[in-house]
Amino acid sequence: MIATTYNTNEEKFVKDSHTKEIDLINRDPKQINDDVVKVEFEDVIAEPDGTHSLDGVWKLSYTTFTVSKYWCYRVLSAVFGIPVALLWGFLFACISFCHIWAVVPCIKSCLIESQCVSRIYSLCIQTFCDPFFEALGKIFSSVRVALRKEV
């Protein structure tokens, strides 16, 4: 999708919407992963009172956990990030294609067909059932119900 804009000097600029600026600082602006993947050392490993390891072991465990998590994520995202992004892009493109070219037209077609069937059904009800129930109403309109309470 290409948008054309003009500045005050009437020079033509073409801006491609696929190359928009991305925020390299805040990479989760909609906060979709806030409660899922924010895992810190304290969320996983904790020693209760009375059961403590050596201070050096505790500090080294913290550093090992933090650094290994950091670099493992970096390596995995470097190796698999682009192929997985390609797969997700392909998947969502296929979903969009199916929705635009199959689902919405199918739903629209069903709505059109159901309106046709609805009109035929309504015509049948008005033609056959309305006179029948109107006649029944006239037959039973003279029936009077009296409620008496005997003591």
Coordinates of C-alpha atoms in Angstrom, one line a residue:
M1 CA 0.0 0.0 0.0
I2 CA 1.6 3.2 -1.1
A3 CA 0.5 6.7 0.1
T4 CA 1.5 9.8 -1.9
T5 CA 2.1 13.1 -0.1
Y6 CA 3.2 16.5 -1.2
N7 CA 5.2 19.1 0.8
T8 CA 5.1 22.9 0.4
N9 CA 7.5 22.9 -2.5
E10 CA 5.2 20.6 -4.5
E11 CA 7.8 17.8 -4.5
K12 CA 6.3 14.3 -4.6
F13 CA 7.1 11.9 -1.8
V14 CA 6.2 8.2 -1.8
K15 CA 5.9 6.5 1.5
D16 CA 5.4 2.7 1.7
S17 CA 3.2 1.6 4.6
H18 CA 5.2 -1.7 5.0
T19 CA 8.4 0.1 6.0
K20 CA 6.9 2.1 8.9
E21 CA 9.1 3.1 11.8
I22 CA 9.2 0.6 14.7
D23 CA 9.9 1.4 18.3
L24 CA 13.1 -0.4 19.3
I25 CA 12.7 0.6 23.0
N26 CA 9.1 -0.4 23.7
R27 CA 8.7 -3.6 21.8
D28 CA 5.4 -4.6 23.4
P29 CA 3.4 -1.4 23.2
K30 CA 0.1 -3.2 23.6
Q31 CA 1.5 -5.2 26.5
I32 CA 0.3 -8.6 25.2
N33 CA 3.1 -10.5 27.0
D34 CA 3.0 -8.7 30.4
D35 CA 1.8 -11.6 32.5
V36 CA 3.1 -14.4 30.4
V37 CA 6.9 -14.2 29.8
K38 CA 8.2 -11.8 32.4
V39 CA 10.0 -14.4 34.4
E40 CA 12.6 -13.3 36.8
F41 CA 14.9 -15.4 39.0
E42 CA 12.7 -14.6 42.1
D43 CA 9.6 -16.0 40.3
V44 CA 11.3 -19.4 39.7
I45 CA 13.7 -20.0 42.5
A46 CA 13.2 -19.1 46.2
E47 CA 14.7 -20.3 49.4
P48 CA 12.4 -20.2 52.5
D49 CA 13.7 -19.0 55.8
G50 CA 15.9 -21.6 57.5
T51 CA 17.0 -23.2 54.2
H52 CA 19.6 -21.0 52.6
S53 CA 22.5 -21.9 50.4
L54 CA 25.8 -20.2 50.6
D55 CA 25.7 -16.5 49.6
G56 CA 28.2 -17.1 46.8
V57 CA 26.1 -20.0 45.4
W58 CA 23.0 -17.8 45.6
K59 CA 24.6 -14.9 43.8
L60 CA 26.2 -17.2 41.1
S61 CA 22.8 -19.0 40.6
Y62 CA 21.2 -15.6 40.1
T63 CA 23.8 -14.5 37.6
T64 CA 23.8 -17.8 35.8
F65 CA 20.0 -17.8 35.5
T66 CA 19.8 -14.2 34.3
V67 CA 22.7 -14.4 31.8
S68 CA 21.7 -17.8 30.4
K69 CA 18.1 -16.7 29.9
Y70 CA 19.2 -13.5 28.2
W71 CA 21.7 -15.2 25.8
C72 CA 19.5 -18.2 25.1
Y73 CA 16.7 -15.9 24.1
R74 CA 19.0 -13.9 21.9
V75 CA 20.5 -16.9 20.2
L76 CA 17.1 -18.5 19.6
S77 CA 15.6 -15.3 18.3
A78 CA 18.6 -14.8 16.0
V79 CA 18.4 -18.3 14.6
F80 CA 14.6 -18.8 14.5
G81 CA 13.1 -15.3 14.7
I82 CA 13.0 -14.5 11.0
P83 CA 11.8 -18.0 9.8
V84 CA 9.1 -18.0 12.5
A85 CA 8.1 -14.5 11.6
L86 CA 7.9 -15.6 8.0
L87 CA 5.6 -18.5 9.1
W88 CA 3.4 -16.3 11.2
G89 CA 3.2 -13.7 8.4
F90 CA 2.2 -16.5 6.0
L91 CA -0.3 -17.9 8.4
F92 CA -2.0 -14.6 9.1
A93 CA -2.0 -13.8 5.3
C94 CA -3.7 -17.1 4.7
I95 CA -6.3 -16.4 7.4
S96 CA -6.9 -12.9 6.1
F97 CA -7.2 -14.3 2.5
C98 CA -9.7 -16.9 3.6
H99 CA -11.7 -14.5 5.7
I100 CA -11.9 -11.9 2.9
W101 CA -12.4 -14.2 -0.1
A102 CA -14.4 -17.1 1.5
V103 CA -15.8 -16.5 5.0
V104 CA -17.4 -13.1 4.5
P105 CA -18.9 -13.9 1.0
C106 CA -20.2 -17.2 2.4
I107 CA -21.9 -15.5 5.3
K108 CA -23.3 -12.8 3.0
S109 CA -24.6 -15.6 0.7
C110 CA -26.3 -17.4 3.6
L111 CA -27.9 -14.1 4.8
I112 CA -29.3 -13.5 1.3
E113 CA -30.6 -17.1 1.1
S114 CA -32.1 -16.9 4.6
Q115 CA -33.9 -13.7 3.7
C116 CA -35.5 -15.5 0.7
V117 CA -36.5 -18.5 2.8
S118 CA -37.8 -16.1 5.5
R119 CA -40.1 -14.3 3.0
I120 CA -41.5 -17.7 1.7
Y121 CA -42.0 -18.9 5.3
S122 CA -43.7 -15.6 6.3
L123 CA -46.0 -15.8 3.2
C124 CA -47.0 -19.4 4.1
I125 CA -47.7 -18.4 7.7
Q126 CA -49.8 -15.5 6.6
T127 CA -51.6 -17.5 4.0
F128 CA -52.4 -20.7 6.0
C129 CA -51.9 -20.2 9.7
D130 CA -53.3 -16.7 10.2
P131 CA -56.8 -17.5 8.9
F132 CA -56.8 -20.8 10.9
F133 CA -55.9 -19.2 14.2
E134 CA -58.2 -16.2 13.5
A135 CA -61.1 -18.7 13.0
L136 CA -60.1 -20.5 16.2
G137 CA -60.1 -17.2 18.0
K138 CA -63.6 -16.4 16.8
I139 CA -64.8 -19.8 17.9
F140 CA -63.5 -19.6 21.4
S141 CA -64.2 -15.8 21.8
S142 CA -67.6 -16.6 23.4
V143 CA -66.1 -18.9 26.1
R144 CA -66.3 -17.2 29.5
V145 CA -64.2 -18.5 32.4
A146 CA -65.4 -17.8 35.9
L147 CA -63.3 -18.4 38.9
R148 CA -65.1 -19.1 42.1
K149 CA -63.6 -19.7 45.5
E150 CA -65.7 -22.0 47.7
V151 CA -65.1 -22.1 51.4

